[in-house]
Amino acid sequence: MTPGIIERYAAWLPVTPATPLVSLGEGSTPLVTSRRIGPSLGLSRLFFKYEGLNPSGSFKDRGMALAVAKAIESGAHALICASTGNTSASASAYAASRGLKALVVLPSGGVATGKLAQALAYGALIVPVRGNFDRALEVVRALAQTPGYAVVNSINPFRIEGQKTAALEVFEQLGVAPDRVFLPVGNAGNITAYWRGFSELHEKRGASLPRMHGAQATGAAPIVKGHPVKRPRTVASAIRIGNPASWKTALAARDQSHGSIEAVTDEEILSAQRLLAREEGLLAEPASGAGVALLIRMAQTGQLRPDERIVCVLTGQGLKDPHALMRGLRLPPAVEPTEDAVRAAIG
Ligand SMILES: *Cc1c(COP(=O)(O)O)cnc(C)c1O
């Protein structure tokens, strides 16, 4: 059986003998060498951490495994979360695997089809609210005191702890810490988690520290602007967040690592997402395209050295949001099932 992150990284995590080994086989995701995008930008050591291959299709599974284990340890019988989609998909999956109830509060109309279908299929109780993610999270914070409920948003410290295992894995896979890490920033839990993982590797193993580069979407860039955004807008629903819960720790990651958090446009996001699929064979969510878009911009403006080890985190699976994927693409019309007709169609 593939060990999950609790078993693999127990020494790095706040686990006790009473912590159940909750796992759907999360983690152990591939670090894929870029064969085309990197070389085309003059970068010889670009890698993609393909987190879309986690059990529910996003990196959220790492933190969820630990958060659910600790919830069970503390006697909770129900999980509750607000979500732009992937947290709810992940929470619902882990709840199902342990016979817990999952209650998810979602921004109505703001969640990609695949993620909604997942939560429904895993048997979660879904409450769509007429408001954005930030409002949904406020509601969940208010419900948090209900006896027996465990909040599994990234305001739950075990989520961040579990997610830091991605940094530990990257270190194992490269044999060293990377020079730079690019990733999308929404609620800012993931950039916080990676930075914590690399910082602990630095303290315990003497590893070097990477520069952290976070990408927000132009229409949902509170950290870049320095103030909350009331009505966050972007095609990348996973990072459509106007008031990130881990704002301060994201700034610390940026500043302590001498990195950056910058905004990229929806056009850059979708174009990077398509480039990943066409040039590398890697299907990722629009949000994942944001990190790649920032990397491309920095490479094209001469801010990266050719031999730097660069890791781009592909946070979620592209199949989750077929509508975003098909934007600007067109399925050709059907033809007769004959050799002539197909030859004519090929042109
Ligand atoms: C949650 C999520 C993000 C944003 O991560 P934060 O920890 O909220 O910054 C980015 N991409 C995908 C696919 C996600 O599910």
CSV table of C-alpha atoms and ligand atoms in Angstrom, one decimal:
chain,number,residue,atom,x,y,z
A,1,MET,CA,0.0,0.0,0.0
A,2,THR,CA,1.3,3.5,-0.8
A,3,PRO,CA,2.0,5.3,2.4
A,4,GLY,CA,0.4,8.7,2.8
A,5,ILE,CA,2.1,11.8,4.1
A,6,ILE,CA,1.5,11.1,7.8
A,7,GLU,CA,3.3,7.8,7.6
A,8,ARG,CA,6.1,9.1,5.4
A,9,TYR,CA,6.7,12.3,7.3
A,10,ALA,CA,5.7,11.5,10.9
A,11,ALA,CA,9.0,12.8,12.2
A,12,TRP,CA,8.2,16.2,10.8
A,13,LEU,CA,4.5,16.4,11.8
A,14,PRO,CA,2.7,17.0,15.0
A,15,VAL,CA,1.5,13.4,15.4
A,16,THR,CA,1.1,11.3,18.5
A,17,PRO,CA,0.6,7.5,18.9
A,18,ALA,CA,-3.1,8.3,19.0
A,19,THR,CA,-3.1,10.0,15.6
A,20,PRO,CA,-4.8,7.7,13.0
A,21,LEU,CA,-2.9,7.1,9.8
A,22,VAL,CA,-5.6,8.8,7.6
A,23,SER,CA,-4.6,8.3,4.0
A,24,LEU,CA,-5.9,8.0,0.5
A,25,GLY,CA,-2.3,7.6,-0.8
A,26,GLU,CA,-1.7,11.4,-1.1
A,27,GLY,CA,1.7,12.9,-1.8
A,28,SER,CA,4.5,11.1,-3.7
A,29,THR,CA,3.6,13.2,-6.7
A,30,PRO,CA,6.0,13.4,-9.7
A,31,LEU,CA,8.6,16.2,-10.2
A,32,VAL,CA,8.6,16.4,-14.0
A,33,THR,CA,11.5,17.8,-15.9
A,34,SER,CA,10.4,20.5,-18.3
A,35,ARG,CA,11.4,19.4,-21.8
A,36,ARG,CA,10.1,22.3,-23.8
A,37,ILE,CA,8.9,25.4,-21.9
A,38,GLY,CA,12.2,25.6,-19.9
A,39,PRO,CA,14.5,25.3,-22.8
A,40,SER,CA,12.4,27.7,-24.9
A,41,LEU,CA,13.0,30.3,-22.1
A,42,GLY,CA,16.7,29.5,-21.8
A,43,LEU,CA,16.2,27.6,-18.5
A,44,SER,CA,18.0,24.3,-18.2
A,45,ARG,CA,16.6,23.2,-14.9
A,46,LEU,CA,12.9,23.8,-14.8
A,47,PHE,CA,10.7,21.3,-13.0
A,48,PHE,CA,6.9,20.9,-12.5
A,49,LYS,CA,5.7,19.5,-9.2
A,50,TYR,CA,2.5,17.8,-10.5
A,51,GLU,CA,0.2,18.1,-7.5
A,52,GLY,CA,-2.9,17.4,-9.6
A,53,LEU,CA,-2.1,13.8,-9.3
A,54,ASN,CA,-3.1,13.7,-5.6
A,55,PRO,CA,-6.2,11.5,-4.8
A,56,SER,CA,-8.8,14.2,-5.2
A,57,GLY,CA,-6.8,16.1,-7.8
A,58,SER,CA,-5.1,18.9,-5.9
A,59,PHE,CA,-2.5,19.6,-3.3
A,60,LYS,CA,-5.2,20.1,-0.7
A,61,ASP,CA,-5.1,16.4,0.0
A,62,ARG,CA,-1.8,16.7,1.9
A,63,GLY,CA,-3.1,19.1,4.5
A,64,MET,CA,-6.5,17.4,4.5
A,65,ALA,CA,-5.0,14.0,5.5
A,66,LEU,CA,-3.4,15.5,8.6
A,67,ALA,CA,-6.3,17.8,9.4
A,68,VAL,CA,-8.8,14.9,9.3
A,69,ALA,CA,-6.5,12.6,11.3
A,70,LYS,CA,-6.2,15.3,14.1
A,71,ALA,CA,-10.0,15.9,13.9
A,72,ILE,CA,-10.7,12.2,14.5
A,73,GLU,CA,-8.1,12.2,17.3
A,74,SER,CA,-9.9,15.0,19.0
A,75,GLY,CA,-13.2,13.2,18.7
A,76,ALA,CA,-14.9,15.3,15.9
A,77,HIS,CA,-17.5,13.5,13.9
A,78,ALA,CA,-18.1,16.1,11.2
A,79,LEU,CA,-15.8,18.3,8.9
A,80,ILE,CA,-16.8,21.8,7.9
A,81,CYS,CA,-15.2,24.1,5.3
A,82,ALA,CA,-15.7,27.0,3.0
A,83,SER,CA,-14.2,26.4,-0.4
A,84,THR,CA,-13.5,27.7,-3.9
A,85,GLY,CA,-13.8,24.0,-4.8
A,86,ASN,CA,-10.8,21.9,-4.1
A,87,THR,CA,-10.9,22.1,-0.3
A,88,SER,CA,-14.5,20.8,-0.4
A,89,ALA,CA,-13.6,18.0,-2.9
A,90,SER,CA,-10.7,17.0,-0.6
A,91,ALA,CA,-12.6,17.2,2.7
A,92,SER,CA,-15.5,15.3,1.2
A,93,ALA,CA,-13.2,12.5,0.0
A,94,TYR,CA,-11.4,12.1,3.3
A,95,ALA,CA,-14.6,12.3,5.3
A,96,ALA,CA,-16.1,9.5,3.1
A,97,SER,CA,-13.0,7.4,3.7
A,98,ARG,CA,-13.5,7.6,7.5
A,99,GLY,CA,-17.3,7.7,7.7
A,100,LEU,CA,-17.4,11.3,8.9
A,101,LYS,CA,-20.0,13.9,7.7
A,102,ALA,CA,-18.7,16.7,5.5
A,103,LEU,CA,-20.5,20.1,5.4
A,104,VAL,CA,-19.2,22.4,2.7
A,105,VAL,CA,-20.2,26.1,2.3
A,106,LEU,CA,-19.6,27.2,-1.3
A,107,PRO,CA,-19.9,30.5,-3.2
A,108,SER,CA,-22.9,29.9,-5.4
A,109,GLY,CA,-21.9,29.8,-9.1
A,110,GLY,CA,-18.3,30.2,-8.2
A,111,VAL,CA,-17.0,26.6,-8.2
A,112,ALA,CA,-15.7,24.7,-11.2
A,113,THR,CA,-18.0,21.8,-12.4
A,114,GLY,CA,-15.6,19.0,-11.7
A,115,LYS,CA,-15.1,20.1,-8.1
A,116,LEU,CA,-18.8,20.4,-7.4
A,117,ALA,CA,-19.4,17.0,-9.0
A,118,GLN,CA,-16.7,15.5,-6.7
A,119,ALA,CA,-18.2,16.9,-3.5
A,120,LEU,CA,-21.6,15.6,-4.5
A,121,ALA,CA,-20.3,12.2,-5.4
A,122,TYR,CA,-18.3,11.8,-2.2
A,123,GLY,CA,-21.5,12.5,-0.4
A,124,ALA,CA,-20.9,15.9,1.2
A,125,LEU,CA,-23.8,18.1,2.4
A,126,ILE,CA,-23.4,21.2,0.3
A,127,VAL,CA,-24.7,24.6,1.1
A,128,PRO,CA,-24.2,27.2,-1.7
A,129,VAL,CA,-24.3,30.8,-0.4
A,130,ARG,CA,-25.1,33.9,-2.3
A,131,GLY,CA,-21.7,35.5,-1.8
A,132,ASN,CA,-18.0,34.9,-2.6
A,133,PHE,CA,-15.5,32.7,-0.9
A,134,ASP,CA,-14.6,35.3,1.8
A,135,ARG,CA,-18.2,35.4,2.9
A,136,ALA,CA,-18.4,31.7,3.0
A,137,LEU,CA,-15.3,31.5,5.2
A,138,GLU,CA,-16.9,34.0,7.6
A,139,VAL,CA,-19.9,31.8,8.0
A,140,VAL,CA,-17.7,28.8,8.6
A,141,ARG,CA,-15.7,30.6,11.2
A,142,ALA,CA,-19.0,31.4,13.0
A,143,LEU,CA,-20.1,27.8,12.9
A,144,ALA,CA,-16.7,26.5,14.1
A,145,GLN,CA,-17.7,26.4,17.7
A,146,THR,CA,-20.4,23.8,17.1
A,147,PRO,CA,-19.6,20.7,19.2
A,148,GLY,CA,-18.2,17.8,17.2
A,149,TYR,CA,-17.3,20.0,14.2
A,150,ALA,CA,-13.8,20.4,12.9
A,151,VAL,CA,-13.0,23.3,10.5
A,152,VAL,CA,-10.7,22.0,7.8
A,153,ASN,CA,-9.9,25.3,6.0
A,154,SER,CA,-6.3,26.3,6.0
A,155,ILE,CA,-7.0,28.4,9.1
A,156,ASN,CA,-6.7,24.9,10.7
A,157,PRO,CA,-2.9,24.8,11.5
A,158,PHE,CA,-2.7,21.1,10.6
A,159,ARG,CA,-3.6,21.9,7.0
A,160,ILE,CA,-0.4,24.0,6.7
A,161,GLU,CA,1.6,21.3,8.5
A,162,GLY,CA,0.5,18.6,6.1
A,163,GLN,CA,1.0,20.8,3.1
A,164,LYS,CA,4.6,21.5,4.0
A,165,THR,CA,5.4,17.9,3.1
A,166,ALA,CA,5.4,19.0,-0.6
A,167,ALA,CA,8.6,21.0,0.1
A,168,LEU,CA,10.1,18.0,1.9
A,169,GLU,CA,9.3,15.9,-1.2
A,170,VAL,CA,10.8,18.4,-3.6
A,171,PHE,CA,14.0,18.4,-1.6
A,172,GLU,CA,14.1,14.6,-1.8
A,173,GLN,CA,13.4,14.6,-5.5
A,174,LEU,CA,16.0,17.2,-6.4
A,175,GLY,CA,18.6,16.2,-3.8
A,176,VAL,CA,18.9,19.9,-2.9
A,177,ALA,CA,16.5,22.7,-2.3
A,178,PRO,CA,15.5,24.6,-5.5
A,179,ASP,CA,16.7,28.1,-6.1
A,180,ARG,CA,13.2,29.4,-6.8
A,181,VAL,CA,9.6,28.1,-6.3
A,182,PHE,CA,6.7,29.5,-8.3
A,183,LEU,CA,3.1,28.9,-7.2
A,184,PRO,CA,-0.4,30.5,-7.3
A,185,VAL,CA,-1.6,32.4,-4.2
A,186,GLY,CA,-5.2,32.4,-3.2
A,187,ASN,CA,-5.8,32.1,0.6
A,188,ALA,CA,-2.0,31.9,0.8
A,189,GLY,CA,-1.9,28.7,2.8
A,190,ASN,CA,0.3,26.9,0.3
A,191,ILE,CA,3.0,29.5,0.0
A,192,THR,CA,3.1,29.6,3.8
A,193,ALA,CA,3.4,25.8,3.9
A,194,TYR,CA,6.2,25.5,1.3
A,195,TRP,CA,8.1,28.2,3.1
A,196,ARG,CA,7.7,26.4,6.4
A,197,GLY,CA,8.9,23.2,4.9
A,198,PHE,CA,12.0,24.7,3.3
A,199,SER,CA,12.8,26.7,6.5
A,200,GLU,CA,12.7,23.5,8.5
A,201,LEU,CA,14.9,21.7,6.0
A,202,HIS,CA,17.3,24.7,6.4
A,203,GLU,CA,17.3,24.4,10.2
A,204,LYS,CA,17.5,20.6,10.4
A,205,ARG,CA,19.4,19.6,7.3
A,206,GLY,CA,21.4,22.7,6.4
A,207,ALA,CA,19.5,23.0,3.1
A,208,SER,CA,19.7,26.3,1.2
A,209,LEU,CA,16.5,28.4,1.0
A,210,PRO,CA,14.6,29.0,-2.2
A,211,ARG,CA,13.1,32.4,-3.2
A,212,MET,CA,9.4,32.1,-3.1
A,213,HIS,CA,7.4,33.6,-6.0
A,214,GLY,CA,3.6,33.8,-5.7
A,215,ALA,CA,1.2,34.7,-8.4
A,216,GLN,CA,-2.2,36.3,-7.9
A,217,ALA,CA,-4.7,37.1,-10.6
A,218,THR,CA,-5.0,40.8,-11.5
A,219,GLY,CA,-8.7,40.9,-10.5
A,220,ALA,CA,-8.0,39.1,-7.2
A,221,ALA,CA,-4.7,40.5,-6.1
A,222,PRO,CA,-5.2,41.8,-2.5
A,223,ILE,CA,-1.6,41.0,-1.4
A,224,VAL,CA,-0.1,42.7,-4.4
A,225,LYS,CA,-2.3,45.8,-3.9
A,226,GLY,CA,-1.9,45.8,-0.2
A,227,HIS,CA,-5.6,45.9,0.7
A,228,PRO,CA,-8.6,43.4,0.5
A,229,VAL,CA,-10.5,43.2,-2.7
A,230,LYS,CA,-14.3,43.3,-2.3
A,231,ARG,CA,-15.3,41.5,-5.5
A,232,PRO,CA,-12.4,39.3,-6.6
A,233,ARG,CA,-12.6,38.3,-10.2
A,234,THR,CA,-10.6,35.9,-12.3
A,235,VAL,CA,-11.1,32.9,-14.5
A,236,ALA,CA,-8.9,30.9,-12.0
A,237,SER,CA,-11.6,30.1,-9.4
A,238,ALA,CA,-9.2,28.4,-7.0
A,239,ILE,CA,-7.5,31.8,-6.4
A,240,ARG,CA,-10.6,34.0,-6.5
A,241,ILE,CA,-10.1,35.3,-3.0
A,242,GLY,CA,-10.2,38.9,-1.8
A,243,ASN,CA,-9.0,38.6,1.8
A,244,PRO,CA,-6.5,35.8,2.2
A,245,ALA,CA,-6.5,34.0,5.6
A,246,SER,CA,-2.7,33.5,5.6
A,247,TRP,CA,-1.9,37.1,4.4
A,248,LYS,CA,0.8,37.8,7.0
A,249,THR,CA,2.6,34.5,6.6
A,250,ALA,CA,2.6,34.9,2.8
A,251,LEU,CA,4.3,38.3,3.2
A,252,ALA,CA,6.8,36.7,5.6
A,253,ALA,CA,7.5,34.0,3.0
A,254,ARG,CA,8.0,36.6,0.3
A,255,ASP,CA,10.2,38.9,2.3
A,256,GLN,CA,12.3,36.4,4.2
A,257,SER,CA,13.0,34.5,1.0
A,258,HIS,CA,13.7,37.6,-1.0
A,259,GLY,CA,11.0,36.5,-3.4
A,260,SER,CA,8.0,38.3,-4.8
A,261,ILE,CA,4.2,38.2,-5.1
A,262,GLU,CA,2.9,39.6,-8.3
A,263,ALA,CA,-0.2,39.8,-10.4
A,264,VAL,CA,-0.8,38.1,-13.8
A,265,THR,CA,-3.7,38.6,-16.1
A,266,ASP,CA,-6.4,36.1,-16.9
A,267,GLU,CA,-5.0,36.0,-20.5
A,268,GLU,CA,-1.5,35.1,-19.2
A,269,ILE,CA,-3.1,32.5,-16.9
A,270,LEU,CA,-5.0,30.7,-19.7
A,271,SER,CA,-2.2,31.0,-22.1
A,272,ALA,CA,0.2,29.4,-19.6
A,273,GLN,CA,-2.3,26.7,-18.9
A,274,ARG,CA,-2.6,25.8,-22.6
A,275,LEU,CA,1.2,26.0,-23.0
A,276,LEU,CA,1.6,23.4,-20.3
A,277,ALA,CA,-0.8,21.1,-22.0
A,278,ARG,CA,0.5,21.5,-25.5
A,279,GLU,CA,4.2,21.8,-24.9
A,280,GLU,CA,4.6,19.5,-21.9
A,281,GLY,CA,1.6,17.1,-21.8
A,282,LEU,CA,0.7,18.4,-18.4
A,283,LEU,CA,-3.0,19.3,-17.7
A,284,ALA,CA,-3.4,21.7,-14.8
A,285,GLU,CA,-6.0,24.1,-13.5
A,286,PRO,CA,-6.1,27.7,-14.6
A,287,ALA,CA,-4.9,28.7,-11.1
A,288,SER,CA,-1.8,26.5,-11.6
A,289,GLY,CA,-1.2,28.5,-14.8
A,290,ALA,CA,-0.7,31.6,-12.8
A,291,GLY,CA,2.6,30.5,-11.3
A,292,VAL,CA,3.8,29.4,-14.7
A,293,ALA,CA,2.7,32.8,-16.2
A,294,LEU,CA,4.8,34.6,-13.6
A,295,LEU,CA,7.8,32.4,-14.3
A,296,ILE,CA,7.5,33.1,-18.1
A,297,ARG,CA,7.3,36.9,-17.5
A,298,MET,CA,10.3,36.8,-15.2
A,299,ALA,CA,12.3,34.7,-17.7
A,300,GLN,CA,11.4,37.0,-20.6
A,301,THR,CA,12.5,40.1,-18.6
A,302,GLY,CA,15.8,38.6,-17.8
A,303,GLN,CA,15.2,38.1,-14.1
A,304,LEU,CA,16.2,34.4,-14.0
A,305,ARG,CA,19.6,32.7,-14.5
A,306,PRO,CA,19.8,29.9,-17.1
A,307,ASP,CA,21.1,27.3,-14.6
A,308,GLU,CA,18.9,28.0,-11.6
A,309,ARG,CA,16.9,25.1,-10.3
A,310,ILE,CA,13.3,26.3,-10.6
A,311,VAL,CA,10.2,24.4,-9.4
A,312,CYS,CA,6.8,25.4,-10.6
A,313,VAL,CA,4.0,23.9,-8.5
A,314,LEU,CA,1.0,22.7,-10.6
A,315,THR,CA,-1.5,22.8,-7.8
A,316,GLY,CA,-4.6,21.1,-9.4
A,317,GLN,CA,-5.8,18.8,-12.1
A,318,GLY,CA,-7.0,20.5,-15.3
A,319,LEU,CA,-9.9,18.1,-15.8
A,320,LYS,CA,-11.7,19.8,-12.8
A,321,ASP,CA,-12.6,22.8,-14.9
A,322,PRO,CA,-13.6,21.7,-18.4
A,323,HIS,CA,-15.2,25.0,-19.2
A,324,ALA,CA,-12.0,27.0,-18.6
A,325,LEU,CA,-10.1,24.4,-20.5
A,326,MET,CA,-12.3,24.7,-23.6
A,327,ARG,CA,-12.3,28.5,-23.7
A,328,GLY,CA,-11.1,29.5,-27.1
A,329,LEU,CA,-10.9,25.9,-28.3
A,330,ARG,CA,-13.4,24.3,-30.7
A,331,LEU,CA,-14.5,20.8,-31.4
A,332,PRO,CA,-14.7,20.3,-35.2
A,333,PRO,CA,-18.0,19.2,-36.6
A,334,ALA,CA,-18.8,15.5,-37.2
A,335,VAL,CA,-18.2,14.1,-40.7
A,336,GLU,CA,-19.3,10.8,-42.4
A,337,PRO,CA,-17.4,7.8,-41.1
A,338,THR,CA,-15.6,7.2,-44.4
A,339,GLU,CA,-11.9,7.4,-45.4
A,340,ASP,CA,-12.7,10.2,-47.8
A,341,ALA,CA,-14.6,12.3,-45.4
A,342,VAL,CA,-11.8,12.1,-42.7
A,343,ARG,CA,-9.1,12.8,-45.3
A,344,ALA,CA,-11.1,15.9,-46.4
A,345,ALA,CA,-11.4,17.0,-42.7
A,346,ILE,CA,-7.7,16.6,-42.1
A,347,GLY,CA,-7.1,18.9,-45.1
B,1,LIG,C1,-6.3,26.1,-3.2
B,1,LIG,C2,-5.7,26.2,-4.5
B,1,LIG,C3,-4.8,27.3,-4.8
B,1,LIG,C4,-4.5,28.4,-3.8
B,1,LIG,O1,-3.8,27.9,-2.7
B,1,LIG,P1,-3.8,28.8,-1.3
B,1,LIG,O2,-3.3,27.9,-0.3
B,1,LIG,O3,-5.3,29.1,-1.1
B,1,LIG,O4,-3.0,30.0,-1.6
B,1,LIG,C5,-4.2,27.2,-6.0
B,1,LIG,N1,-4.5,26.3,-6.9
B,1,LIG,C6,-5.4,25.3,-6.7
B,1,LIG,C7,-5.6,24.3,-7.7
B,1,LIG,C8,-6.0,25.2,-5.4
B,1,LIG,O5,-6.9,24.2,-5.2
